[in-house]
Each structure stands twice: as structure tokens, then as C-alpha cells.
mmCIF file of C-alpha atoms in Angstrom:
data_model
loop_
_atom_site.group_PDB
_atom_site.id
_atom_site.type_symbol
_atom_site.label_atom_id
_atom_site.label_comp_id
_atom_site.label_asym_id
_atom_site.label_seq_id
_atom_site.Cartn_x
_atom_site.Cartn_y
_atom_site.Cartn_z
ATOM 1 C CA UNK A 1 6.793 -5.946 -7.340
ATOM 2 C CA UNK A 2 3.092 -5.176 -6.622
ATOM 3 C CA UNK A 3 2.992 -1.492 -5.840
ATOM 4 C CA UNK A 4 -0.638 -0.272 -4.076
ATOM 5 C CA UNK A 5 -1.920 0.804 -7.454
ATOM 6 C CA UNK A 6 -1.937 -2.943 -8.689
ATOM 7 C CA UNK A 7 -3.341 -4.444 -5.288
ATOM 8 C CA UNK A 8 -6.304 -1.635 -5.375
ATOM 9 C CA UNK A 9 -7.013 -3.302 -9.196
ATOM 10 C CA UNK A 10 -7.205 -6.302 -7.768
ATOM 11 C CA UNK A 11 -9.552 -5.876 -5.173
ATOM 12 C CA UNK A 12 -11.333 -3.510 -8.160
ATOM 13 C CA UNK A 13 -11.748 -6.919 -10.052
ATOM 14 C CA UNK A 14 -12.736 -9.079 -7.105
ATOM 15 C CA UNK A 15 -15.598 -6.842 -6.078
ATOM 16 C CA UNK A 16 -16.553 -5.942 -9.330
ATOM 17 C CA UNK A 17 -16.984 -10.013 -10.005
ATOM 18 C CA UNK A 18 -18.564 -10.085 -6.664
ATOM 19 C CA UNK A 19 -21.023 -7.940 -7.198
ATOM 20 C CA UNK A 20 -22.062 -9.506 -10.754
ATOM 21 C CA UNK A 21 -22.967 -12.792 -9.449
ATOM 22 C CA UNK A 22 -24.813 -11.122 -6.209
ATOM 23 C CA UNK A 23 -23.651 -14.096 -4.032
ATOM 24 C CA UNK A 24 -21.551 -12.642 -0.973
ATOM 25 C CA UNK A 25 -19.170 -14.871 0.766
ATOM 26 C CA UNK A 26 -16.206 -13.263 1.654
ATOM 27 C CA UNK A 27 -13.906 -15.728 2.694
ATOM 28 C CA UNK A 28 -14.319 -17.241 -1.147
ATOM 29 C CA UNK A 29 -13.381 -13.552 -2.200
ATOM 30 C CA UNK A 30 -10.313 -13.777 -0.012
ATOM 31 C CA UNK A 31 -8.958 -16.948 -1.097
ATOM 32 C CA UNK A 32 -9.127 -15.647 -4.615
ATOM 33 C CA UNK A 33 -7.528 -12.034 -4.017
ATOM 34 C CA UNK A 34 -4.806 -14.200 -2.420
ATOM 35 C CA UNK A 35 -4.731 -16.655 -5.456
ATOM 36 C CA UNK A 36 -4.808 -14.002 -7.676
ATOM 37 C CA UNK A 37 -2.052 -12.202 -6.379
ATOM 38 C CA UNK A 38 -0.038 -15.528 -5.752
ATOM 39 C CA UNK A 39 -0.573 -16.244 -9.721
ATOM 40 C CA UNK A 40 0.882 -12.446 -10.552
ATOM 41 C CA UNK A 41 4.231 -13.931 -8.979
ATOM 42 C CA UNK A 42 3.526 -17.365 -10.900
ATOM 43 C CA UNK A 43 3.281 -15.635 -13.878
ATOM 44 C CA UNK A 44 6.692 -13.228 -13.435
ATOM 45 C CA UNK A 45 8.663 -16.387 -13.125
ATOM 46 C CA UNK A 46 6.792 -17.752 -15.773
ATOM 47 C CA UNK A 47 8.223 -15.228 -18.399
ATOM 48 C CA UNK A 48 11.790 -14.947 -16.422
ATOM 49 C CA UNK A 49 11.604 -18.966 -17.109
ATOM 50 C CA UNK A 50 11.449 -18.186 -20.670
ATOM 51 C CA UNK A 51 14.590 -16.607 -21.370
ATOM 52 C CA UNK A 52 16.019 -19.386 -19.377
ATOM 53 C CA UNK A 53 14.443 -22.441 -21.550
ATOM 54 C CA UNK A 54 14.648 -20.184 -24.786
ATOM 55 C CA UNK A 55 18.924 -20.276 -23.713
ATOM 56 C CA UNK A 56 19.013 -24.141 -23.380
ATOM 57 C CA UNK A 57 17.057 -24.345 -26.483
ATOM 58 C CA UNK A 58 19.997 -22.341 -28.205
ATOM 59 C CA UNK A 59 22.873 -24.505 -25.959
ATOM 60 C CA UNK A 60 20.783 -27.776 -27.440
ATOM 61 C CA UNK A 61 20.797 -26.682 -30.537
ATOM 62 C CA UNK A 62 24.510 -25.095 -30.852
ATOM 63 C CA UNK A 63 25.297 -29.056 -29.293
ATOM 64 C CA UNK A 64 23.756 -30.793 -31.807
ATOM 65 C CA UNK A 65 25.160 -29.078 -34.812
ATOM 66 C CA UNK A 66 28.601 -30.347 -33.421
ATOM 67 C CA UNK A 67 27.265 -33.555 -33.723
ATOM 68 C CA UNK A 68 26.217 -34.114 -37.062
ATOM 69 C CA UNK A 69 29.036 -36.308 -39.962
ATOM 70 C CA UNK A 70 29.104 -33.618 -41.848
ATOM 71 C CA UNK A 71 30.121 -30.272 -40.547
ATOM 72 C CA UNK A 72 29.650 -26.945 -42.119
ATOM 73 C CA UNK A 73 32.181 -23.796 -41.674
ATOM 74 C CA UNK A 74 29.430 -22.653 -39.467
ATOM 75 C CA UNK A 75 29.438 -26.072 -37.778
ATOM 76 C CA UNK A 76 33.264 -25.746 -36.965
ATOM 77 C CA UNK A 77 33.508 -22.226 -36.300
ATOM 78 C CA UNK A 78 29.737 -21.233 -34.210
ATOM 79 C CA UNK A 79 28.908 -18.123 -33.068
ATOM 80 C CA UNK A 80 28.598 -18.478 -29.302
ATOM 81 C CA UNK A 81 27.490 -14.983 -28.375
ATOM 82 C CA UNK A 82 24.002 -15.630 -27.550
ATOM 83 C CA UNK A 83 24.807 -18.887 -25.978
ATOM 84 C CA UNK A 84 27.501 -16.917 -23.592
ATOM 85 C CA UNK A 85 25.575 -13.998 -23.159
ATOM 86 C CA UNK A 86 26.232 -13.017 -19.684
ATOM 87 C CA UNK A 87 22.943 -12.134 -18.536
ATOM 88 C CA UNK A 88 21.859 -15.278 -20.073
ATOM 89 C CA UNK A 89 24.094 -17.234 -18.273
ATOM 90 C CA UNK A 90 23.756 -15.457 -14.876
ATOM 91 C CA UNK A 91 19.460 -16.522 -14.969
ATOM 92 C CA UNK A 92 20.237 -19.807 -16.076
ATOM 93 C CA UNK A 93 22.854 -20.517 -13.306
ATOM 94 C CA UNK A 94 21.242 -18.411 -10.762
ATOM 95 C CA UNK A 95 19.971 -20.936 -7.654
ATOM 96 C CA UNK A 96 17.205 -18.389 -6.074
ATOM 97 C CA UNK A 97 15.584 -18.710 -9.563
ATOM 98 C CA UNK A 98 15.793 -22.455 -9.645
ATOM 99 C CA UNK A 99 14.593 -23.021 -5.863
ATOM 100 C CA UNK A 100 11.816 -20.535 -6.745
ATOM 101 C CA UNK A 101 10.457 -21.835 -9.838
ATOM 102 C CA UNK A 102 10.289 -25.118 -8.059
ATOM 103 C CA UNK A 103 8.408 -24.451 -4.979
ATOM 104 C CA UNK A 104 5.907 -22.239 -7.203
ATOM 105 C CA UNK A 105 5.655 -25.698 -9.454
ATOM 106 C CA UNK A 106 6.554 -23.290 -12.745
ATOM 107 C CA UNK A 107 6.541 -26.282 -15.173
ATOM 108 C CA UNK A 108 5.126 -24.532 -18.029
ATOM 109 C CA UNK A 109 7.697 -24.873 -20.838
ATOM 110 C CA UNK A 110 8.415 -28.320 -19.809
ATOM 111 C CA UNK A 111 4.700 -29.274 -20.880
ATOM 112 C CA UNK A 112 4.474 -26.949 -23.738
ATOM 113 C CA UNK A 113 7.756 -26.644 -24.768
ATOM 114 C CA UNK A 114 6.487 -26.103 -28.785
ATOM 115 C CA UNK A 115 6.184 -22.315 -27.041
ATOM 116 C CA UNK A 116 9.579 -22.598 -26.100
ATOM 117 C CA UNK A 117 10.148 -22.943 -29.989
ATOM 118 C CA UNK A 118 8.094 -20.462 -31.328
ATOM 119 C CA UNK A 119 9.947 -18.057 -29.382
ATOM 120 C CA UNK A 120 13.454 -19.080 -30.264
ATOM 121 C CA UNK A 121 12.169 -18.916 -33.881
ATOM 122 C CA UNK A 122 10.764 -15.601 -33.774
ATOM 123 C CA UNK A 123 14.469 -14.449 -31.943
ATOM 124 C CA UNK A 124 16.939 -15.957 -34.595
ATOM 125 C CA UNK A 125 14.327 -14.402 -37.726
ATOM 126 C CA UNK A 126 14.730 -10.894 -35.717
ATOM 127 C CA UNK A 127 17.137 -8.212 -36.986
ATOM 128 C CA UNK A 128 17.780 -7.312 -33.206
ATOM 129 C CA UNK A 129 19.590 -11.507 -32.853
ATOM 130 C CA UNK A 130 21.066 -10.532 -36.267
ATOM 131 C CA UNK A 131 23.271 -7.309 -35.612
ATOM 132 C CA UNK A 132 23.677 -8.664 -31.589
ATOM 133 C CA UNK A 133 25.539 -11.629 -33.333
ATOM 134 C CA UNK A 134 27.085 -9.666 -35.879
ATOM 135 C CA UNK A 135 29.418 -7.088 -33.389
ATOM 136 C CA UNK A 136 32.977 -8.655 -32.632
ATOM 137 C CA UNK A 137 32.966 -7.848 -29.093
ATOM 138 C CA UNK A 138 30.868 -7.759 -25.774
ATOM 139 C CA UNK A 139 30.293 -7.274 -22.044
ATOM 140 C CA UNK A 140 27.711 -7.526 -19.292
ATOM 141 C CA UNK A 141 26.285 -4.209 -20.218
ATOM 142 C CA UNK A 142 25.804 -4.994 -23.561
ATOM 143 C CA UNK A 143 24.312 -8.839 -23.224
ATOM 144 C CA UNK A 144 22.386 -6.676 -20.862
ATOM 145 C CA UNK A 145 20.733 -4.121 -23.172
ATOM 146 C CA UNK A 146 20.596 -7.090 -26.090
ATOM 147 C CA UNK A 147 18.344 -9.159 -23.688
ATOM 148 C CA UNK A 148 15.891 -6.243 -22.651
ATOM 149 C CA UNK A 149 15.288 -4.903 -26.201
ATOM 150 C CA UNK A 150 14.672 -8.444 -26.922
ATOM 151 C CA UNK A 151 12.259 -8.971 -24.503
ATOM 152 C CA UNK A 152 10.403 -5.712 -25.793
ATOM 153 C CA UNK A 153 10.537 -6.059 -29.218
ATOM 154 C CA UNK A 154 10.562 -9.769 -29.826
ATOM 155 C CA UNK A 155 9.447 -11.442 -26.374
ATOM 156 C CA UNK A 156 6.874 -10.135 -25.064
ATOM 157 C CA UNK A 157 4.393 -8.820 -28.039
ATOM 158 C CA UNK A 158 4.624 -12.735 -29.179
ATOM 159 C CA UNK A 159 1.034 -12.791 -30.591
ATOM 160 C CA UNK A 160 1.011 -16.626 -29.926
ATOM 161 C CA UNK A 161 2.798 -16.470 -26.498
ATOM 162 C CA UNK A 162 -0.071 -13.852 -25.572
ATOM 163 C CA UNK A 163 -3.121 -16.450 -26.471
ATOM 164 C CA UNK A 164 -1.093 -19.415 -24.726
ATOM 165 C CA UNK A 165 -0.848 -17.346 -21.477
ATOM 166 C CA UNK A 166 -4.849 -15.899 -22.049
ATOM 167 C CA UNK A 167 -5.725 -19.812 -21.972
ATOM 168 C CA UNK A 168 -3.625 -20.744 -19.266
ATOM 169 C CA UNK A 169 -5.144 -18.401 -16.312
ATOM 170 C CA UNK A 170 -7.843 -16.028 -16.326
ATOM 171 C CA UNK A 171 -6.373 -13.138 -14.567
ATOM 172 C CA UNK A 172 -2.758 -13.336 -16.309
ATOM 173 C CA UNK A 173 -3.548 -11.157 -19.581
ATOM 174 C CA UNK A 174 -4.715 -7.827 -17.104
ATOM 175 C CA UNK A 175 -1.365 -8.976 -15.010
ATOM 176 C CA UNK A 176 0.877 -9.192 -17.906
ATOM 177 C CA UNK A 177 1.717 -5.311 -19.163
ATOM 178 C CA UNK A 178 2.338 -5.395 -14.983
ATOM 179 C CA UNK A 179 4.468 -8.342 -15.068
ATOM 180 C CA UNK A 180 6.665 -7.715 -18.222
ATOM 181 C CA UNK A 181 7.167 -3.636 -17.107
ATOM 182 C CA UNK A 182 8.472 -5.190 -13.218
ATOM 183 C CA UNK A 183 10.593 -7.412 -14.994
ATOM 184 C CA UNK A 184 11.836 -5.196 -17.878
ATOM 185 C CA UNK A 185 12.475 -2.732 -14.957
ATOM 186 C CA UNK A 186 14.284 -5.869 -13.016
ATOM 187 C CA UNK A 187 16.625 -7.318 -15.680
ATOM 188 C CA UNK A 188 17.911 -3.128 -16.555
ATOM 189 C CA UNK A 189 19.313 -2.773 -13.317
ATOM 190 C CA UNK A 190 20.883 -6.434 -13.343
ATOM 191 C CA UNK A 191 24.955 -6.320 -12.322
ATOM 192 C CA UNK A 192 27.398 -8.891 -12.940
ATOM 193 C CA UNK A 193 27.651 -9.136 -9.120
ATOM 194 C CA UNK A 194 24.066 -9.662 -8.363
ATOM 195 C CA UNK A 195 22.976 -10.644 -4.793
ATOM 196 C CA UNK A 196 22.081 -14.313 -5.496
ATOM 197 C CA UNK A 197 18.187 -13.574 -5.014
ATOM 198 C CA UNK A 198 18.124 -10.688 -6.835
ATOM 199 C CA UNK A 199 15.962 -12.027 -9.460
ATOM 200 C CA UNK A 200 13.279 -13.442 -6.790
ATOM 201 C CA UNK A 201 12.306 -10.095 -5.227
ATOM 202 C CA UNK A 202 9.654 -10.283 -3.150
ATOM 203 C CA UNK A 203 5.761 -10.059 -4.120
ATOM 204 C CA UNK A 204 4.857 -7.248 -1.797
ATOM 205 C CA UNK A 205 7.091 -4.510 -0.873
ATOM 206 C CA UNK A 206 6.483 -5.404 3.251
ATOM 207 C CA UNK A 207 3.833 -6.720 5.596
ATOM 208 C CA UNK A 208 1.375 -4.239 5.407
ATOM 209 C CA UNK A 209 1.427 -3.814 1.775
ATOM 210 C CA UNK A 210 0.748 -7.534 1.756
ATOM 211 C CA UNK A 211 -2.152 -7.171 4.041
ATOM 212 C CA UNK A 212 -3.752 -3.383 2.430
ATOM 213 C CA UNK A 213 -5.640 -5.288 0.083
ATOM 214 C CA UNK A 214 -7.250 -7.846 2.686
ATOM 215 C CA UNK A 215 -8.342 -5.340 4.747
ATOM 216 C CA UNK A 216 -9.963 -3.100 1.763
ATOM 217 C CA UNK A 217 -11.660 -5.901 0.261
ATOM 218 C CA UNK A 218 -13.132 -6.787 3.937
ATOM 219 C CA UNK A 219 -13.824 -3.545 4.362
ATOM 220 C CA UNK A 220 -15.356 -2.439 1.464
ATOM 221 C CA UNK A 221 -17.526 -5.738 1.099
ATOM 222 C CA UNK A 222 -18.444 -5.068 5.221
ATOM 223 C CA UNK A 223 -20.076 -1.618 4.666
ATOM 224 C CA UNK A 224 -21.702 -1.917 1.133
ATOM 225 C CA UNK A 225 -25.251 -1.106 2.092
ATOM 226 C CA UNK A 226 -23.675 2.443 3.898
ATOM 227 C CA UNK A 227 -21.262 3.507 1.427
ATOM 228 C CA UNK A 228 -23.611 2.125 -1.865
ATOM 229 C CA UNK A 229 -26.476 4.993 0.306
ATOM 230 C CA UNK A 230 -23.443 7.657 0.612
ATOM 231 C CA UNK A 231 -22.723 7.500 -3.111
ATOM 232 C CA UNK A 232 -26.785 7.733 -3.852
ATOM 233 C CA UNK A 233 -27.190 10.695 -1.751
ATOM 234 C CA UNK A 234 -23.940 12.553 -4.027
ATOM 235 C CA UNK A 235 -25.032 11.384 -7.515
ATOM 236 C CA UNK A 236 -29.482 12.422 -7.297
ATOM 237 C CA UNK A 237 -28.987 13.889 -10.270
ATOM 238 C CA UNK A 238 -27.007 11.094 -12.112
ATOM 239 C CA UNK A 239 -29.401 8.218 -13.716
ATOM 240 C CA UNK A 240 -28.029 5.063 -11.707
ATOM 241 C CA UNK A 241 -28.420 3.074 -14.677
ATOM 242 C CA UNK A 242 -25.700 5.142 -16.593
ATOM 243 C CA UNK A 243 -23.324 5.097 -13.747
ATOM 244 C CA UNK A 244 -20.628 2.260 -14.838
ATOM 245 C CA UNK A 245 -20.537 -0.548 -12.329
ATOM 246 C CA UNK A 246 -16.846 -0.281 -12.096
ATOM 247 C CA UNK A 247 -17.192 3.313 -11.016
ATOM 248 C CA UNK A 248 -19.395 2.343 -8.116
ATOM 249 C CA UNK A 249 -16.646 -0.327 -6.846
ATOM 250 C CA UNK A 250 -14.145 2.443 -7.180
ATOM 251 C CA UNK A 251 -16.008 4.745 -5.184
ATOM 252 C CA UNK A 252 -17.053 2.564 -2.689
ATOM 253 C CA UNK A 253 -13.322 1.417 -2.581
ATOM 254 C CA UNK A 254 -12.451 4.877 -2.079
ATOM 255 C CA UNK A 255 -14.581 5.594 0.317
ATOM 256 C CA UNK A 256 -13.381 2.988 2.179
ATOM 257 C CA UNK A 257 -10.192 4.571 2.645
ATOM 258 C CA UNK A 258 -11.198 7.605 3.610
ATOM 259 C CA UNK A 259 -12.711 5.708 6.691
ATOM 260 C CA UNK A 260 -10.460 2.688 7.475
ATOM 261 C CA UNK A 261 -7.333 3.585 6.116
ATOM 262 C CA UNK A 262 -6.300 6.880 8.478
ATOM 263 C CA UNK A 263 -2.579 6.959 7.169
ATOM 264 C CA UNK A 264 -3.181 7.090 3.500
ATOM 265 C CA UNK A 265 -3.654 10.702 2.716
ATOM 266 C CA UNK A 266 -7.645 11.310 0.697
ATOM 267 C CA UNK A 267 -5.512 12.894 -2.376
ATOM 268 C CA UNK A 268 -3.631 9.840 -2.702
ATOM 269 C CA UNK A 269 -6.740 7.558 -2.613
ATOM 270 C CA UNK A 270 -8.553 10.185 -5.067
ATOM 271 C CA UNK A 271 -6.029 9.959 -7.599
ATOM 272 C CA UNK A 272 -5.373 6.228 -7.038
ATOM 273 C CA UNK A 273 -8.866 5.900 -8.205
ATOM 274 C CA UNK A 274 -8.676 8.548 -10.884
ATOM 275 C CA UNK A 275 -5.906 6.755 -12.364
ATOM 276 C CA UNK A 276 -7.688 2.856 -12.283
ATOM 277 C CA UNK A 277 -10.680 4.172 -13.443
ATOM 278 C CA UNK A 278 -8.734 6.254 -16.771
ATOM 279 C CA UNK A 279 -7.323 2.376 -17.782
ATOM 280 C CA UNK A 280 -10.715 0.095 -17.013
ATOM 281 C CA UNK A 281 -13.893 2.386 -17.017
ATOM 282 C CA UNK A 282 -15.508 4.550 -19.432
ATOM 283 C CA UNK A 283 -14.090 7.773 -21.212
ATOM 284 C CA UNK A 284 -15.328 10.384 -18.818
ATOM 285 C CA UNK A 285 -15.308 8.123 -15.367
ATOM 286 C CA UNK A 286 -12.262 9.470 -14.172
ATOM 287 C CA UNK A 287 -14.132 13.355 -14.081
ATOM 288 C CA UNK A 288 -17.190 11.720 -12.447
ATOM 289 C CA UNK A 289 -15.290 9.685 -9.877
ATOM 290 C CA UNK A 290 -13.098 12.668 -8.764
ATOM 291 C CA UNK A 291 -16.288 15.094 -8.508
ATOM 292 C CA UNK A 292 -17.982 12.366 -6.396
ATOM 293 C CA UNK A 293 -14.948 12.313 -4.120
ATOM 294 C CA UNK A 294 -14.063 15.679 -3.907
ATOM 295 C CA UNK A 295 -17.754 16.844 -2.873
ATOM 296 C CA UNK A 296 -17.815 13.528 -0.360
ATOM 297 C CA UNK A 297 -14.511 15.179 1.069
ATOM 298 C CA UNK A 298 -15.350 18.529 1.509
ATOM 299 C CA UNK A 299 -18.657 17.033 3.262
ATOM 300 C CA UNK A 300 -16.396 15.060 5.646
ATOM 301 C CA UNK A 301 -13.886 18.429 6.196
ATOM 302 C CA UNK A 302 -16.575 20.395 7.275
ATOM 303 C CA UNK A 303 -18.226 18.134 9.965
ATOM 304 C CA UNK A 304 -14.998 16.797 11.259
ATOM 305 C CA UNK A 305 -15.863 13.260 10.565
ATOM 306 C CA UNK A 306 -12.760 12.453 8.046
ATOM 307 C CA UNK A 307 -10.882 9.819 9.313
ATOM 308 C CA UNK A 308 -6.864 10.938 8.860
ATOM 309 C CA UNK A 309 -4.092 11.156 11.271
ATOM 310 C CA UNK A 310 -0.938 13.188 10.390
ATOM 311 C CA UNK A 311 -0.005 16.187 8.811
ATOM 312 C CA UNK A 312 -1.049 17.091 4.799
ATOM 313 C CA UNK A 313 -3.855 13.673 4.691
ATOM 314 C CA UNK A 314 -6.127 15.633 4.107
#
């Protein structure tokens, strides 16, 4: 679910706090990469949770109507397709999910439930629930589709759902647009005959994904005083006061790579950068970043000090 991109923000965010309170210890700094990271996963089972809680809100509800002495039409004859839709049904029976929101202690909606509400409210006043529940027939595929445009168009832009999770963790609102794509992604590709874990995939895509953004944070923090003196020596003519602090992480992060990371080809880490710096730094940060690193490059190319193994990393 976290792709390299998202680890390198990360560390981006780590350093960058790091470097704001001037206080360097980096086995604090590790714990909270880790923790952050951890609370991405937290937070994707979080939201998965939702459509789960938001479904026994509408079983609850679809129970107690049965219940009452005097019963409308609409009493005696309910509508039960979003109570058996089959994606629906498959997340709230699913095991993996269960087992997993349990060992991650994802108790949210049992404590705040009055969330749970607002979002089956804002579902049953959409026009998407309306013509979902007003078609005479369905299938997987369609429950399917229903579910995911709710999610985008109902779901997740929840105004109210967006300040609860901003008060809930500090680094959930940058993980979110992550989160909700993965899962958006996840739920699109859903089968009737899902593997039993197949909504629990795993946080990092192997072992050393899981441990690239230990080592560039160590890294990185290691040689700050050499690599802070490399980017001085490529930027005299910039005024180090207009130079956005994010930009120096990001460089220093890239350099970084280009000296402890010998598989990961230099245009990969240049655009990597490019592309973190377009989405949390200034305007024109992703042409002074990639003119840093390009002359820094070239530097390296020409006195055979670049640090790549393999074919095409340069």
C-alpha cells in the first residue's frame, strides 16, 4: 500500500520537523517514522471500518422498523438492497478484516459512533443511495461500482468526517488522499471469490521497502553537516534565506541516494523529488531542486565518484 513515493514523504516530514526544533536524536525520529507509518495502516482500516459500521447501522435500522405496532407498506415490504449489497456483506463477514482491526485496536466508531451517523445520513439524503435502490436488479459488479462511487462522492469528502479524523492524529489528514486512493483502488478490483485477506494487504510491498525509509532517514540525518556544505557550494548564487526549508530536506534526501542507495537509478531519485516537492513546496521548487541535482550529477559523472551499480542508474 505504501509505494516509495509515500515513504520518501514521510521521511520528508520527519526531517523537516527535525530540523525545526534543532534537537537531534535519532532514535526518537525512528520511533516516529515507524509510528507514523504504522498509523497510515491504522487509518486504512479505519475508513474500510466505516463501510462496515455504516452497514450494521442500516441492518439496525432495517431491524427495528420490523419492530414497531404499527407497520407501514414500507415497513412490510423493505428495500433490502443496500443491506444485501454483496460487497457490503463480503467486508462485514470477512475474518482477515475482523482479526485485523482487532490487533490494530481500531475502536473508533465504537467510541464515536454519532460519526457513524452522520455518514449514514449523508448516504440515504444522496441521489447516488436513491437511484442504487431504485433499479430492480443486481450483482457483485454492480454493489461493487455502487459502493466505490459512494465512497467518492459521499464518503470520503464528508466535511465533518475530515475534521473528526484532523483531531484524531496529526499525520492522518497528509495520509488520507493516500489512504482513500489505495483503498478506492482496493475495493475496484474486489471479486466475489476474494482470497480471505484480500482486504488486509500488507503495509509495505516487501522487506526492503519496509526498511528504505529507515535507512534514508539514518542516512540523511548521519551526513547533514556534508551534504547541507554540498548543497552550499551548488546554490552561491541563491540567497539561503529564500531557499524553502523543505527544498533543503529534499535535496539532502536526494543526495543521500545518490550515495547510499547504489540500486536506485539518480533519474528515479531526481524525479521522486521533483514530484514531492510540486505537492508540498513552493511554486517554482520543483525547477530549483532538479537544477541543483542535475549539476550535483554531472559533478559526480565526471569524477567517477557516483555511487550506482547496474546498467541505465545513471
Amino acid at each position: 500500500m505504501l509505494n516509495r513515493r509515500h515513504i520518501r514523504t514521510k521521511v520528508m516530514q520527519v526531517i523537516y520537523a527535525l530540523k525545526r526544533s534543532e534537537e537531534l536524536n535519532l532514535t526518537s525520529e525512528e520511533k516516529f517514522l515507524k509510528l507514523s507509518m504504522d498509523n497510515m495502516y491504522d487509518l486504512y482500516l479505519l475508513m474500510l471500518s466505516l463501510l462496515v459500521k455504516v452497514h450494521e447501522k442500516a441492518k439496525d435500522q432495517q431491524e427495528k422498523s420490523q419492530q414497531k405496532h404499527l407497520l407501514t407498506s414500507e415497513d412490510l415490504n423493505p428495500n433490502m438492497k443496500f443491506v444485501k449489497n454483496e460487497l457490503l456483506v463480503q467486508l462485514s463477514e470477512n475474518q482477515y478484516l475482523k482479526n485485523a482491526l482487532e490487533r490494530h485496536k481500531v475502536t473508533n466508531w465504537e467510541l464515536d459512533n454519532e460519526y457513524v451517523e452522520v455518514i449514514f445520513r449523508a448516504i440515504l439524503e444522496s441521489d447516488r443511495f436513491a437511484n442504487y435502490m431504485a433499479v430492480e436488479s443486481t450483482n457483485y459488479n454492480k454493489d461493487r461500482q455502487f459502493i466505490v462511487e459512494l465512497f467518492k462522492e459521499v464518503i470520503a469528502p464528508n466535511e465533518k468526517l475530515y475534521n473528526y479524523l484532523e483531531d484524531r492524529n496529526l499525520t492522518w489528514i497528509d495520509d488520507l488522499p493516500v489512504v482513500n486512493t489505495a483503498l478506492v483502488k482496493l475495493l475496484n478490483k474486489s471479486k466475489e471469490e476474494n482470497y480471505e485477506d484480500y482486504f488486509t494487504p500488507k503495509l509495505f510491498k516487501d522487506e526492503e521497502d519496509k526498511q528504505f525509509g529507515i535507512s534514508l532517514l539514518k542516512h540523511t540525518i548521519k551526513n547533514f553537516e556534508p551534504y547541507t556544505e554540498e548543497i552550499s557550494l551548488k546554490t552561491k548564487n541563491w540567497d539561503k534565506d529564500r531557499i524553502a526549508d523543505i527544498d533543503f530536506v529534499l535535496l539532502q534526501m536526494a543526495i543521500c541516494e545518490f550515495h547510499e542507495f547504489p540500486s536506485i537509478p539518480t533519474k528515479v531519485s531526481i524525479n521522486e523529488y521533483i514530484e514531492i516537492a510540486k505537492e508540498y513546496s513552493t511554486p517554482k521548487s520543483n525547477v530549483f531542486i532538479n537544477g541543483v541535482l542535475d549539476k550535483i550529477v554531472k559533478e559526480y559523472s565526471e569524477n567517477k565518484t557516483l555511487n550506482k551499480i547496474g546498467r541505465g542508474l545513471m
